[in-house]
Every structure is written in C-alpha cells, then in structure tokens.
C-alpha cells in the first residue's frame, strides 16, 4: 500500500512469454494486486508469470479468444475495482514500462491532485533521440489530432500506455463503452473530459529492446484517425450542447460548414476560369472570405476549448516521498 491506498496494476498480455516474467519479478513491493489479462495467448505466458510470482499477488483473467487491448483493459480495471483497489495502474506485458517510474505515475492520484495520470516519454530530453523515428513522427501526428478528440490540450505522447486511474474515476466513466482495440488511450481521455475529471501527465522512461509490436500501421493509422473524429464530435455534442451550452460548439460547427463550402467554391473558380478565361470576381471573394472565416472560427473555437479545459489539467511537479 501507499498512504493506506490499495494499489493494483493491470498487465494486458498477448504471447508475452519472453518478457512477462521480468514484468512480474520487477513489480514494486508496494503493489498489492497484479491483474494479468491473458488475451488468448498461444504460448506459455501464464506459466511464466506464475513462476515469477514469488509474492502471490497475481490474479489472472483469461480470454478464450483474442478480444483486443481495449477489452483487456476493461476486464483488468473491473477486476481490480472489484478487489477493492483504490488506484489502478497499467503496465505493458512486454517490459516497455520501467517499474522505477510507477511511483511517479501514481503520485498525483495518491495526493488527490488528479483522477487520471498518463506517462509522457517525450518529457525526457534524451528520449527523442532514442525513440525510433517512425514512432516519433506517428506520435506528433496523433498528438495533434488527439487534442481535438479528448480536450486535454496540454497532453502529449498520446500512445504512451503507462497510466493510472482512481477508483473514483472508474465509477464516473462508462468504461464498458470504450473501444476494444487500439485507440483506447484517446477514448478513455475523451470520457474523462466529458466527466470533467482531472488529468496529469508525468515523465516516464520508455524501454525498447526485445518486445514485439503487433501494430500494423497501414490499418492502425486510418482506423485511429476515424476514431478521433468520432470522439471529437461526441465530446463537443455531449459536453457543450447536451450537458451544458458553450459557444465553442457553434464556432466549431460554423468552421465545419464553411470547410464544406470552400472546396465547392474552389472547383467553381477553376471551372469558370478555364471556361471563360477570366477569374470570376464574386466567386473569388466568396472563396477568400469563406476560407478566412473558416480558419478564424476554428482557431477561436480551439482557444475557447483550451481555456475551458485548462481547469482539468494538473501540472507535473517533483515527486515527494510516500509511505508504503
């Protein structure tokens, strides 16, 4: 325990016999429960984990078929919640997350400063040079799009799965509706934002080595992009139209409508130009004003969005010592 809080760690695992033993054996002693969710592994993941569990802290959840990372987290969270855990962290089964950072991830929740904490590998200056370039580029793109989807505009490194959540937050969000596959990071942040829950970000160290990635970028990027668009629409409609009204919803809507008009005017401009050989003045003016107001509406809506959600963001600060 830390500060008399029961600590649980969810470890989603799929064919992790090579590294799951290291994850279990290096788990800090203050962790009371390790929930390993075996997502229909075909190797010896469970047997290796049992052999490494010297403190008898593991509770297994086994899927008869592969259900995806999102479902593994849902089952792991609910198992830890049922077991009475006050704070639940997530650590990968492939040893990509340093156990030395776990106390840092738990800290803001233990201090009751945040309801959810996520790791940020990019806060360490040396990490950018060590991280594989394709991951860095992918992170930059997904970071920008994810900000629209979840509303925590100061958040970075959206693909980092090193997180912790309080039991209070688990009860406040519709966890069972979370996406079952990849993209769960943005989905859970989206639900937290709609519920006006506090989020903090702390620096963590990535560990790259013998792990195997099951992500296929050619399928992953389009599917996650489509998900982020849906999450953005859900957040704006539910938070700023249904649950309460905020003018930023109108500004986003105005920008969207104008963005549909701009391509039509652009096509009309070229068609008339190549037909009569003269730039149509009226169409050009409409195109210019529509483009300008679309950008202005978008930027103003983003600014209002940032200001409204600033209260939900907890600034990172140095970790203090806890009783464990």
PDB file of C-alpha atoms in Angstrom:
ATOM      1  CA  UNK A   1       0.000   0.000   0.000  1.00  0.00           C
ATOM      2  CA  UNK A   2       0.878   3.673  -0.385  1.00  0.00           C
ATOM      3  CA  UNK A   3      -0.689   6.105   2.096  1.00  0.00           C
ATOM      4  CA  UNK A   4      -3.114   3.309   3.090  1.00  0.00           C
ATOM      5  CA  UNK A   5      -4.366   3.038  -0.508  1.00  0.00           C
ATOM      6  CA  UNK A   6      -4.608  -0.366  -2.130  1.00  0.00           C
ATOM      7  CA  UNK A   7      -2.619  -0.370  -5.353  1.00  0.00           C
ATOM      8  CA  UNK A   8      -3.423  -2.569  -8.333  1.00  0.00           C
ATOM      9  CA  UNK A   9      -1.623  -2.968 -11.648  1.00  0.00           C
ATOM     10  CA  UNK A  10      -3.274  -4.287 -14.805  1.00  0.00           C
ATOM     11  CA  UNK A  11      -0.946  -6.104 -17.197  1.00  0.00           C
ATOM     12  CA  UNK A  12      -2.541  -6.896 -20.585  1.00  0.00           C
ATOM     13  CA  UNK A  13      -0.642  -9.765 -22.182  1.00  0.00           C
ATOM     14  CA  UNK A  14      -0.706 -11.484 -25.538  1.00  0.00           C
ATOM     15  CA  UNK A  15       2.063 -14.005 -26.260  1.00  0.00           C
ATOM     16  CA  UNK A  16       4.478 -12.366 -23.828  1.00  0.00           C
ATOM     17  CA  UNK A  17       6.318 -15.441 -22.523  1.00  0.00           C
ATOM     18  CA  UNK A  18       9.670 -13.805 -23.304  1.00  0.00           C
ATOM     19  CA  UNK A  19       9.221 -10.748 -21.038  1.00  0.00           C
ATOM     20  CA  UNK A  20       6.221 -11.284 -18.738  1.00  0.00           C
ATOM     21  CA  UNK A  21       8.440 -12.889 -16.123  1.00  0.00           C
ATOM     22  CA  UNK A  22      10.567  -9.753 -15.935  1.00  0.00           C
ATOM     23  CA  UNK A  23       7.441  -7.597 -15.560  1.00  0.00           C
ATOM     24  CA  UNK A  24       6.199  -9.663 -12.610  1.00  0.00           C
ATOM     25  CA  UNK A  25       9.546 -10.133 -10.845  1.00  0.00           C
ATOM     26  CA  UNK A  26      10.419  -6.408 -11.005  1.00  0.00           C
ATOM     27  CA  UNK A  27       6.997  -5.181  -9.859  1.00  0.00           C
ATOM     28  CA  UNK A  28       7.498  -2.865  -6.814  1.00  0.00           C
ATOM     29  CA  UNK A  29       6.609  -4.328  -3.435  1.00  0.00           C
ATOM     30  CA  UNK A  30       4.008  -1.643  -2.681  1.00  0.00           C
ATOM     31  CA  UNK A  31       1.759  -3.119  -5.395  1.00  0.00           C
ATOM     32  CA  UNK A  32      -0.963  -5.192  -3.699  1.00  0.00           C
ATOM     33  CA  UNK A  33      -2.531  -6.837  -6.758  1.00  0.00           C
ATOM     34  CA  UNK A  34      -1.305  -7.689 -10.254  1.00  0.00           C
ATOM     35  CA  UNK A  35      -4.109  -8.434 -12.701  1.00  0.00           C
ATOM     36  CA  UNK A  36      -2.726 -10.217 -15.745  1.00  0.00           C
ATOM     37  CA  UNK A  37      -5.246 -10.303 -18.575  1.00  0.00           C
ATOM     38  CA  UNK A  38      -4.227 -13.063 -20.957  1.00  0.00           C
ATOM     39  CA  UNK A  39      -5.808 -12.253 -24.318  1.00  0.00           C
ATOM     40  CA  UNK A  40      -5.866 -15.828 -25.659  1.00  0.00           C
ATOM     41  CA  UNK A  41      -2.102 -16.279 -25.791  1.00  0.00           C
ATOM     42  CA  UNK A  42      -0.870 -19.338 -27.638  1.00  0.00           C
ATOM     43  CA  UNK A  43       2.441 -19.523 -25.784  1.00  0.00           C
ATOM     44  CA  UNK A  44       3.455 -20.020 -22.129  1.00  0.00           C
ATOM     45  CA  UNK A  45       2.604 -16.527 -20.895  1.00  0.00           C
ATOM     46  CA  UNK A  46       0.540 -17.716 -17.917  1.00  0.00           C
ATOM     47  CA  UNK A  47       3.029 -20.393 -16.816  1.00  0.00           C
ATOM     48  CA  UNK A  48       5.978 -17.983 -16.958  1.00  0.00           C
ATOM     49  CA  UNK A  49       4.044 -15.358 -14.975  1.00  0.00           C
ATOM     50  CA  UNK A  50       3.129 -17.881 -12.277  1.00  0.00           C
ATOM     51  CA  UNK A  51       6.747 -18.938 -11.880  1.00  0.00           C
ATOM     52  CA  UNK A  52       7.837 -15.315 -11.408  1.00  0.00           C
ATOM     53  CA  UNK A  53       5.140 -14.520  -8.821  1.00  0.00           C
ATOM     54  CA  UNK A  54       7.043 -15.009  -5.567  1.00  0.00           C
ATOM     55  CA  UNK A  55       4.664 -12.820  -3.525  1.00  0.00           C
ATOM     56  CA  UNK A  56       1.416 -14.438  -4.729  1.00  0.00           C
ATOM     57  CA  UNK A  57      -0.032 -11.156  -5.952  1.00  0.00           C
ATOM     58  CA  UNK A  58      -1.334 -12.248  -9.366  1.00  0.00           C
ATOM     59  CA  UNK A  59      -4.968 -12.650 -10.332  1.00  0.00           C
ATOM     60  CA  UNK A  60      -5.472 -13.969 -13.858  1.00  0.00           C
ATOM     61  CA  UNK A  61      -8.203 -13.030 -16.294  1.00  0.00           C
ATOM     62  CA  UNK A  62      -8.203 -15.310 -19.336  1.00  0.00           C
ATOM     63  CA  UNK A  63      -9.919 -14.645 -22.656  1.00  0.00           C
ATOM     64  CA  UNK A  64     -10.914 -17.743 -24.645  1.00  0.00           C
ATOM     65  CA  UNK A  65     -10.448 -15.746 -27.873  1.00  0.00           C
ATOM     66  CA  UNK A  66      -8.440 -12.642 -28.698  1.00  0.00           C
ATOM     67  CA  UNK A  67     -10.627  -9.641 -27.823  1.00  0.00           C
ATOM     68  CA  UNK A  68      -8.172  -6.774 -28.223  1.00  0.00           C
ATOM     69  CA  UNK A  69      -6.250  -4.470 -25.937  1.00  0.00           C
ATOM     70  CA  UNK A  70      -9.241  -2.313 -25.064  1.00  0.00           C
ATOM     71  CA  UNK A  71     -11.280  -5.251 -23.777  1.00  0.00           C
ATOM     72  CA  UNK A  72      -8.264  -6.495 -21.825  1.00  0.00           C
ATOM     73  CA  UNK A  73      -8.054  -3.159 -20.038  1.00  0.00           C
ATOM     74  CA  UNK A  74     -11.788  -3.075 -19.333  1.00  0.00           C
ATOM     75  CA  UNK A  75     -11.658  -6.536 -17.746  1.00  0.00           C
ATOM     76  CA  UNK A  76      -8.480  -5.702 -15.853  1.00  0.00           C
ATOM     77  CA  UNK A  77      -9.874  -2.443 -14.479  1.00  0.00           C
ATOM     78  CA  UNK A  78     -13.108  -4.046 -13.345  1.00  0.00           C
ATOM     79  CA  UNK A  79     -11.268  -6.950 -11.714  1.00  0.00           C
ATOM     80  CA  UNK A  80      -9.030  -4.573  -9.762  1.00  0.00           C
ATOM     81  CA  UNK A  81     -12.031  -2.440  -8.816  1.00  0.00           C
ATOM     82  CA  UNK A  82     -13.916  -5.492  -7.539  1.00  0.00           C
ATOM     83  CA  UNK A  83     -10.844  -6.433  -5.490  1.00  0.00           C
ATOM     84  CA  UNK A  84     -11.042  -3.073  -3.731  1.00  0.00           C
ATOM     85  CA  UNK A  85      -8.118  -1.272  -5.341  1.00  0.00           C
ATOM     86  CA  UNK A  86      -8.101   2.484  -4.761  1.00  0.00           C
ATOM     87  CA  UNK A  87      -5.675   3.212  -7.604  1.00  0.00           C
ATOM     88  CA  UNK A  88      -5.127   1.071 -10.701  1.00  0.00           C
ATOM     89  CA  UNK A  89      -2.110   1.439 -12.967  1.00  0.00           C
ATOM     90  CA  UNK A  90      -1.469  -0.147 -16.350  1.00  0.00           C
ATOM     91  CA  UNK A  91       1.879  -1.654 -17.316  1.00  0.00           C
ATOM     92  CA  UNK A  92       2.572  -3.480 -20.567  1.00  0.00           C
ATOM     93  CA  UNK A  93       3.383  -7.174 -20.572  1.00  0.00           C
ATOM     94  CA  UNK A  94       6.409  -6.610 -22.803  1.00  0.00           C
ATOM     95  CA  UNK A  95       8.503  -4.734 -20.197  1.00  0.00           C
ATOM     96  CA  UNK A  96       8.381  -1.425 -22.105  1.00  0.00           C
ATOM     97  CA  UNK A  97       7.478   0.413 -18.895  1.00  0.00           C
ATOM     98  CA  UNK A  98      10.063   0.905 -16.186  1.00  0.00           C
ATOM     99  CA  UNK A  99       8.922  -0.194 -12.711  1.00  0.00           C
ATOM    100  CA  UNK A 100      11.042   2.639 -11.299  1.00  0.00           C
ATOM    101  CA  UNK A 101       8.509   5.102 -12.744  1.00  0.00           C
ATOM    102  CA  UNK A 102       5.440   3.514 -11.151  1.00  0.00           C
ATOM    103  CA  UNK A 103       5.597   5.638  -8.008  1.00  0.00           C
ATOM    104  CA  UNK A 104       5.794   8.751 -10.194  1.00  0.00           C
ATOM    105  CA  UNK A 105       2.713   7.687 -12.164  1.00  0.00           C
ATOM    106  CA  UNK A 106       0.727   7.005  -9.001  1.00  0.00           C
ATOM    107  CA  UNK A 107       1.798  10.191  -7.199  1.00  0.00           C
ATOM    108  CA  UNK A 108      -0.794  12.768  -8.372  1.00  0.00           C
ATOM    109  CA  UNK A 109      -3.666  10.382  -7.592  1.00  0.00           C
ATOM    110  CA  UNK A 110      -2.248   9.464  -4.189  1.00  0.00           C
ATOM    111  CA  UNK A 111      -2.090  13.182  -3.385  1.00  0.00           C
ATOM    112  CA  UNK A 112      -5.676  13.628  -4.670  1.00  0.00           C
ATOM    113  CA  UNK A 113      -4.471  16.146  -7.244  1.00  0.00           C
ATOM    114  CA  UNK A 114      -5.636  14.139 -10.253  1.00  0.00           C
ATOM    115  CA  UNK A 115      -8.119  11.427 -11.168  1.00  0.00           C
ATOM    116  CA  UNK A 116      -6.068  10.013 -14.042  1.00  0.00           C
ATOM    117  CA  UNK A 117      -2.357  10.097 -14.787  1.00  0.00           C
ATOM    118  CA  UNK A 118      -0.625   9.258 -18.028  1.00  0.00           C
ATOM    119  CA  UNK A 119       3.047   8.891 -18.784  1.00  0.00           C
ATOM    120  CA  UNK A 120       4.882  11.109 -21.225  1.00  0.00           C
ATOM    121  CA  UNK A 121       8.095   9.713 -22.666  1.00  0.00           C
ATOM    122  CA  UNK A 122       8.852  12.959 -24.503  1.00  0.00           C
ATOM    123  CA  UNK A 123       9.394  14.944 -21.286  1.00  0.00           C
ATOM    124  CA  UNK A 124      12.845  13.332 -21.032  1.00  0.00           C
ATOM    125  CA  UNK A 125      15.196  15.229 -23.400  1.00  0.00           C
ATOM    126  CA  UNK A 126      17.235  12.152 -24.262  1.00  0.00           C
ATOM    127  CA  UNK A 127      14.191  10.119 -25.260  1.00  0.00           C
ATOM    128  CA  UNK A 128      13.597  11.912 -28.568  1.00  0.00           C
ATOM    129  CA  UNK A 129      16.980  10.722 -29.815  1.00  0.00           C
ATOM    130  CA  UNK A 130      16.449   7.175 -28.568  1.00  0.00           C
ATOM    131  CA  UNK A 131      12.881   6.702 -29.788  1.00  0.00           C
ATOM    132  CA  UNK A 132      12.534   5.063 -33.225  1.00  0.00           C
ATOM    133  CA  UNK A 133      11.851   7.755 -35.833  1.00  0.00           C
ATOM    134  CA  UNK A 134       8.643   6.200 -37.144  1.00  0.00           C
ATOM    135  CA  UNK A 135       7.213   6.253 -33.624  1.00  0.00           C
ATOM    136  CA  UNK A 136       8.243   9.878 -33.148  1.00  0.00           C
ATOM    137  CA  UNK A 137       6.584  11.007 -36.383  1.00  0.00           C
ATOM    138  CA  UNK A 138       3.470   8.983 -35.653  1.00  0.00           C
ATOM    139  CA  UNK A 139       3.310  10.449 -32.152  1.00  0.00           C
ATOM    140  CA  UNK A 140       3.485  14.017 -33.486  1.00  0.00           C
ATOM    141  CA  UNK A 141       0.561  13.473 -35.853  1.00  0.00           C
ATOM    142  CA  UNK A 142      -1.589  11.568 -33.355  1.00  0.00           C
ATOM    143  CA  UNK A 143      -0.830  14.102 -30.610  1.00  0.00           C
ATOM    144  CA  UNK A 144      -2.269  16.942 -32.678  1.00  0.00           C
ATOM    145  CA  UNK A 145      -5.397  15.014 -33.650  1.00  0.00           C
ATOM    146  CA  UNK A 146      -5.881  13.579 -30.153  1.00  0.00           C
ATOM    147  CA  UNK A 147      -6.062  17.039 -28.594  1.00  0.00           C
ATOM    148  CA  UNK A 148      -9.255  17.707 -30.560  1.00  0.00           C
ATOM    149  CA  UNK A 149     -10.664  14.331 -29.569  1.00  0.00           C
ATOM    150  CA  UNK A 150     -10.138  14.409 -25.808  1.00  0.00           C
ATOM    151  CA  UNK A 151      -9.835  18.116 -24.945  1.00  0.00           C
ATOM    152  CA  UNK A 152      -6.713  17.939 -22.763  1.00  0.00           C
ATOM    153  CA  UNK A 153      -4.780  20.371 -24.934  1.00  0.00           C
ATOM    154  CA  UNK A 154      -1.533  20.254 -22.952  1.00  0.00           C
ATOM    155  CA  UNK A 155      -1.296  16.481 -23.214  1.00  0.00           C
ATOM    156  CA  UNK A 156       1.489  14.917 -25.277  1.00  0.00           C
ATOM    157  CA  UNK A 157       2.576  11.400 -26.274  1.00  0.00           C
ATOM    158  CA  UNK A 158      -0.956  10.001 -26.714  1.00  0.00           C
ATOM    159  CA  UNK A 159       0.280   6.475 -27.423  1.00  0.00           C
ATOM    160  CA  UNK A 160       2.006   6.005 -24.081  1.00  0.00           C
ATOM    161  CA  UNK A 161       0.030   3.361 -22.212  1.00  0.00           C
ATOM    162  CA  UNK A 162       1.703   3.846 -18.827  1.00  0.00           C
ATOM    163  CA  UNK A 163      -1.264   5.191 -16.852  1.00  0.00           C
ATOM    164  CA  UNK A 164      -3.035   5.182 -13.503  1.00  0.00           C
ATOM    165  CA  UNK A 165      -6.653   5.871 -12.599  1.00  0.00           C
ATOM    166  CA  UNK A 166      -8.508   6.323  -9.325  1.00  0.00           C
ATOM    167  CA  UNK A 167     -11.425   4.163  -8.282  1.00  0.00           C
ATOM    168  CA  UNK A 168     -13.495   7.366  -8.202  1.00  0.00           C
ATOM    169  CA  UNK A 169     -12.828   7.989 -11.888  1.00  0.00           C
ATOM    170  CA  UNK A 170     -13.551   4.359 -12.796  1.00  0.00           C
ATOM    171  CA  UNK A 171     -17.010   4.755 -11.283  1.00  0.00           C
ATOM    172  CA  UNK A 172     -17.653   8.018 -13.128  1.00  0.00           C
ATOM    173  CA  UNK A 173     -16.977   6.896 -16.709  1.00  0.00           C
ATOM    174  CA  UNK A 174     -18.856   4.397 -18.917  1.00  0.00           C
ATOM    175  CA  UNK A 175     -15.835   2.131 -19.206  1.00  0.00           C
ATOM    176  CA  UNK A 176     -17.701  -0.692 -20.933  1.00  0.00           C
ATOM    177  CA  UNK A 177     -18.238   1.577 -23.946  1.00  0.00           C
ATOM    178  CA  UNK A 178     -14.506   2.006 -24.518  1.00  0.00           C
ATOM    179  CA  UNK A 179     -13.185   0.804 -27.873  1.00  0.00           C
ATOM    180  CA  UNK A 180     -11.939  -2.773 -27.751  1.00  0.00           C
ATOM    181  CA  UNK A 181      -8.898  -2.398 -29.984  1.00  0.00           C
ATOM    182  CA  UNK A 182      -6.174   0.222 -30.304  1.00  0.00           C
ATOM    183  CA  UNK A 183      -7.253   3.813 -29.764  1.00  0.00           C
ATOM    184  CA  UNK A 184      -8.383   3.209 -26.200  1.00  0.00           C
ATOM    185  CA  UNK A 185      -5.972   5.939 -24.985  1.00  0.00           C
ATOM    186  CA  UNK A 186      -7.951   8.709 -26.651  1.00  0.00           C
ATOM    187  CA  UNK A 187     -11.299   7.103 -25.857  1.00  0.00           C
ATOM    188  CA  UNK A 188     -10.751   6.948 -22.107  1.00  0.00           C
ATOM    189  CA  UNK A 189      -9.409  10.527 -22.051  1.00  0.00           C
ATOM    190  CA  UNK A 190     -12.485  11.571 -24.000  1.00  0.00           C
ATOM    191  CA  UNK A 191     -14.753  10.010 -21.365  1.00  0.00           C
ATOM    192  CA  UNK A 192     -12.745  11.613 -18.564  1.00  0.00           C
ATOM    193  CA  UNK A 193     -13.052  15.027 -20.188  1.00  0.00           C
ATOM    194  CA  UNK A 194     -16.803  14.731 -20.654  1.00  0.00           C
ATOM    195  CA  UNK A 195     -16.989  13.839 -16.954  1.00  0.00           C
ATOM    196  CA  UNK A 196     -14.841  16.891 -16.014  1.00  0.00           C
ATOM    197  CA  UNK A 197     -12.199  14.725 -14.364  1.00  0.00           C
ATOM    198  CA  UNK A 198      -8.657  15.930 -13.669  1.00  0.00           C
ATOM    199  CA  UNK A 199      -5.731  14.580 -15.662  1.00  0.00           C
ATOM    200  CA  UNK A 200      -2.000  14.856 -15.004  1.00  0.00           C
ATOM    201  CA  UNK A 201       0.994  13.878 -17.086  1.00  0.00           C
ATOM    202  CA  UNK A 202       4.353  12.743 -15.698  1.00  0.00           C
ATOM    203  CA  UNK A 203       7.619  11.851 -17.334  1.00  0.00           C
ATOM    204  CA  UNK A 204       8.412   8.179 -17.791  1.00  0.00           C
ATOM    205  CA  UNK A 205      11.235   6.318 -19.444  1.00  0.00           C
ATOM    206  CA  UNK A 206      10.498   4.113 -22.467  1.00  0.00           C
ATOM    207  CA  UNK A 207      12.213   0.759 -22.663  1.00  0.00           C
ATOM    208  CA  UNK A 208      12.861  -0.603 -26.147  1.00  0.00           C
ATOM    209  CA  UNK A 209      14.507  -3.937 -26.643  1.00  0.00           C
ATOM    210  CA  UNK A 210      13.179  -7.442 -27.197  1.00  0.00           C
ATOM    211  CA  UNK A 211       9.462  -6.622 -27.377  1.00  0.00           C
ATOM    212  CA  UNK A 212       7.352  -7.483 -30.423  1.00  0.00           C
ATOM    213  CA  UNK A 213       4.878  -4.951 -31.805  1.00  0.00           C
ATOM    214  CA  UNK A 214       1.555  -6.269 -33.158  1.00  0.00           C
ATOM    215  CA  UNK A 215       0.521  -2.902 -34.621  1.00  0.00           C
ATOM    216  CA  UNK A 216       0.115  -2.774 -38.398  1.00  0.00           C
ATOM    217  CA  UNK A 217       0.477   0.901 -39.307  1.00  0.00           C
ATOM    218  CA  UNK A 218      -1.378   0.660 -42.625  1.00  0.00           C
ATOM    219  CA  UNK A 219      -4.500  -0.417 -40.715  1.00  0.00           C
ATOM    220  CA  UNK A 220      -3.828   1.334 -37.428  1.00  0.00           C
ATOM    221  CA  UNK A 221      -3.489   4.954 -38.617  1.00  0.00           C
ATOM    222  CA  UNK A 222      -6.716   5.159 -40.720  1.00  0.00           C
ATOM    223  CA  UNK A 223      -8.791   3.420 -38.034  1.00  0.00           C
ATOM    224  CA  UNK A 224      -7.468   5.605 -35.220  1.00  0.00           C
ATOM    225  CA  UNK A 225      -7.924   8.748 -37.345  1.00  0.00           C
ATOM    226  CA  UNK A 226     -11.583   7.857 -37.914  1.00  0.00           C
ATOM    227  CA  UNK A 227     -11.984   7.122 -34.194  1.00  0.00           C
ATOM    228  CA  UNK A 228     -10.530  10.510 -33.214  1.00  0.00           C
ATOM    229  CA  UNK A 229     -13.037  12.292 -35.452  1.00  0.00           C
ATOM    230  CA  UNK A 230     -15.913  10.409 -33.813  1.00  0.00           C
ATOM    231  CA  UNK A 231     -14.580  11.157 -30.334  1.00  0.00           C
ATOM    232  CA  UNK A 232     -14.257  14.859 -31.143  1.00  0.00           C
ATOM    233  CA  UNK A 233     -17.867  15.009 -32.326  1.00  0.00           C
ATOM    234  CA  UNK A 234     -19.049  13.097 -29.249  1.00  0.00           C
ATOM    235  CA  UNK A 235     -17.180  15.375 -26.852  1.00  0.00           C
ATOM    236  CA  UNK A 236     -18.402  18.619 -28.382  1.00  0.00           C
ATOM    237  CA  UNK A 237     -22.021  17.474 -28.670  1.00  0.00           C
ATOM    238  CA  UNK A 238     -22.297  15.890 -25.231  1.00  0.00           C
ATOM    239  CA  UNK A 239     -20.237  18.349 -23.215  1.00  0.00           C
ATOM    240  CA  UNK A 240     -21.065  21.634 -24.937  1.00  0.00           C
ATOM    241  CA  UNK A 241     -24.561  21.036 -26.313  1.00  0.00           C
ATOM    242  CA  UNK A 242     -26.363  18.307 -24.330  1.00  0.00           C
ATOM    243  CA  UNK A 243     -24.922  18.583 -20.805  1.00  0.00           C
ATOM    244  CA  UNK A 244     -24.287  22.330 -20.998  1.00  0.00           C
ATOM    245  CA  UNK A 245     -24.088  25.014 -23.647  1.00  0.00           C
ATOM    246  CA  UNK A 246     -20.895  26.721 -24.713  1.00  0.00           C
ATOM    247  CA  UNK A 247     -20.415  28.989 -27.761  1.00  0.00           C
ATOM    248  CA  UNK A 248     -17.373  26.986 -28.853  1.00  0.00           C
ATOM    249  CA  UNK A 249     -19.803  24.360 -30.197  1.00  0.00           C
ATOM    250  CA  UNK A 250     -21.233  26.989 -32.558  1.00  0.00           C
ATOM    251  CA  UNK A 251     -17.748  28.086 -33.605  1.00  0.00           C
ATOM    252  CA  UNK A 252     -16.683  24.515 -34.375  1.00  0.00           C
ATOM    253  CA  UNK A 253     -19.929  23.979 -36.288  1.00  0.00           C
ATOM    254  CA  UNK A 254     -19.528  27.203 -38.259  1.00  0.00           C
ATOM    255  CA  UNK A 255     -15.977  26.248 -39.188  1.00  0.00           C
ATOM    256  CA  UNK A 256     -17.119  22.793 -40.304  1.00  0.00           C
ATOM    257  CA  UNK A 257     -19.900  24.171 -42.518  1.00  0.00           C
ATOM    258  CA  UNK A 258     -17.564  26.672 -44.142  1.00  0.00           C
ATOM    259  CA  UNK A 259     -14.980  23.953 -44.757  1.00  0.00           C
ATOM    260  CA  UNK A 260     -17.626  22.154 -46.836  1.00  0.00           C
ATOM    261  CA  UNK A 261     -18.354  25.273 -48.861  1.00  0.00           C
ATOM    262  CA  UNK A 262     -14.716  26.157 -49.607  1.00  0.00           C
ATOM    263  CA  UNK A 263     -13.998  23.129 -51.900  1.00  0.00           C
ATOM    264  CA  UNK A 264     -17.197  23.804 -53.856  1.00  0.00           C
ATOM    265  CA  UNK A 265     -16.206  27.424 -54.430  1.00  0.00           C
ATOM    266  CA  UNK A 266     -12.678  26.371 -55.365  1.00  0.00           C
ATOM    267  CA  UNK A 267     -13.959  23.961 -58.009  1.00  0.00           C
ATOM    268  CA  UNK A 268     -16.347  26.617 -59.309  1.00  0.00           C
ATOM    269  CA  UNK A 269     -13.481  29.101 -59.543  1.00  0.00           C
ATOM    270  CA  UNK A 270     -11.337  26.802 -61.700  1.00  0.00           C
ATOM    271  CA  UNK A 271     -14.245  25.683 -63.891  1.00  0.00           C
ATOM    272  CA  UNK A 272     -15.257  29.267 -64.685  1.00  0.00           C
ATOM    273  CA  UNK A 273     -11.667  30.347 -65.207  1.00  0.00           C
ATOM    274  CA  UNK A 274     -10.924  27.603 -67.717  1.00  0.00           C
ATOM    275  CA  UNK A 275     -14.304  28.132 -69.387  1.00  0.00           C
ATOM    276  CA  UNK A 276     -14.266  31.912 -69.875  1.00  0.00           C
ATOM    277  CA  UNK A 277     -10.590  32.695 -69.288  1.00  0.00           C
ATOM    278  CA  UNK A 278     -11.354  35.247 -66.557  1.00  0.00           C
ATOM    279  CA  UNK A 279     -11.230  34.864 -62.786  1.00  0.00           C
ATOM    280  CA  UNK A 280     -14.830  35.296 -61.524  1.00  0.00           C
ATOM    281  CA  UNK A 281     -14.667  38.138 -59.000  1.00  0.00           C
ATOM    282  CA  UNK A 282     -17.704  37.155 -56.942  1.00  0.00           C
ATOM    283  CA  UNK A 283     -16.588  33.537 -56.587  1.00  0.00           C
ATOM    284  CA  UNK A 284     -13.065  34.640 -55.663  1.00  0.00           C
ATOM    285  CA  UNK A 285     -14.380  36.964 -52.956  1.00  0.00           C
ATOM    286  CA  UNK A 286     -16.685  34.282 -51.559  1.00  0.00           C
ATOM    287  CA  UNK A 287     -13.829  31.778 -51.558  1.00  0.00           C
ATOM    288  CA  UNK A 288     -11.485  34.202 -49.796  1.00  0.00           C
ATOM    289  CA  UNK A 289     -13.979  35.188 -47.115  1.00  0.00           C
ATOM    290  CA  UNK A 290     -15.172  31.619 -46.569  1.00  0.00           C
ATOM    291  CA  UNK A 291     -11.597  30.361 -46.143  1.00  0.00           C
ATOM    292  CA  UNK A 292     -10.701  33.211 -43.804  1.00  0.00           C
ATOM    293  CA  UNK A 293     -13.773  32.825 -41.604  1.00  0.00           C
ATOM    294  CA  UNK A 294     -13.370  29.035 -41.527  1.00  0.00           C
ATOM    295  CA  UNK A 295      -9.853  29.365 -40.138  1.00  0.00           C
ATOM    296  CA  UNK A 296     -10.824  32.162 -37.758  1.00  0.00           C
ATOM    297  CA  UNK A 297     -13.779  30.168 -36.412  1.00  0.00           C
ATOM    298  CA  UNK A 298     -11.605  27.078 -35.946  1.00  0.00           C
ATOM    299  CA  UNK A 299      -8.839  28.946 -34.126  1.00  0.00           C
ATOM    300  CA  UNK A 300     -11.299  30.825 -31.918  1.00  0.00           C
ATOM    301  CA  UNK A 301     -13.121  27.581 -31.067  1.00  0.00           C
ATOM    302  CA  UNK A 302      -9.776  25.930 -30.204  1.00  0.00           C
ATOM    303  CA  UNK A 303      -8.886  28.861 -27.950  1.00  0.00           C
ATOM    304  CA  UNK A 304     -12.223  28.654 -26.117  1.00  0.00           C
ATOM    305  CA  UNK A 305     -11.781  24.886 -25.831  1.00  0.00           C
ATOM    306  CA  UNK A 306      -8.310  25.281 -24.320  1.00  0.00           C
ATOM    307  CA  UNK A 307      -9.485  27.848 -21.815  1.00  0.00           C
ATOM    308  CA  UNK A 308     -12.490  25.816 -20.715  1.00  0.00           C
ATOM    309  CA  UNK A 309     -10.408  22.667 -20.154  1.00  0.00           C
ATOM    310  CA  UNK A 310      -7.428  24.342 -18.507  1.00  0.00           C
ATOM    311  CA  UNK A 311      -9.000  23.710 -15.077  1.00  0.00           C
ATOM    312  CA  UNK A 312      -8.921  19.943 -15.685  1.00  0.00           C
ATOM    313  CA  UNK A 313      -5.183  19.810 -16.371  1.00  0.00           C
ATOM    314  CA  UNK A 314      -2.786  19.192 -13.471  1.00  0.00           C
ATOM    315  CA  UNK A 315       0.747  20.460 -13.927  1.00  0.00           C
ATOM    316  CA  UNK A 316       3.531  17.947 -13.362  1.00  0.00           C
ATOM    317  CA  UNK A 317       5.732  18.533 -10.353  1.00  0.00           C
ATOM    318  CA  UNK A 318       8.534  16.734  -8.498  1.00  0.00           C
ATOM    319  CA  UNK A 319       7.581  13.563  -6.677  1.00  0.00           C
ATOM    320  CA  UNK A 320       7.633  13.528  -2.912  1.00  0.00           C
ATOM    321  CA  UNK A 321       8.253  10.519  -0.670  1.00  0.00           C
ATOM    322  CA  UNK A 322       5.275   8.330   0.215  1.00  0.00           C
ATOM    323  CA  UNK A 323       4.663   5.822   2.964  1.00  0.00           C
ATOM    324  CA  UNK A 324       4.480   2.312   1.563  1.00  0.00           C
TER     325      UNK A 324
END
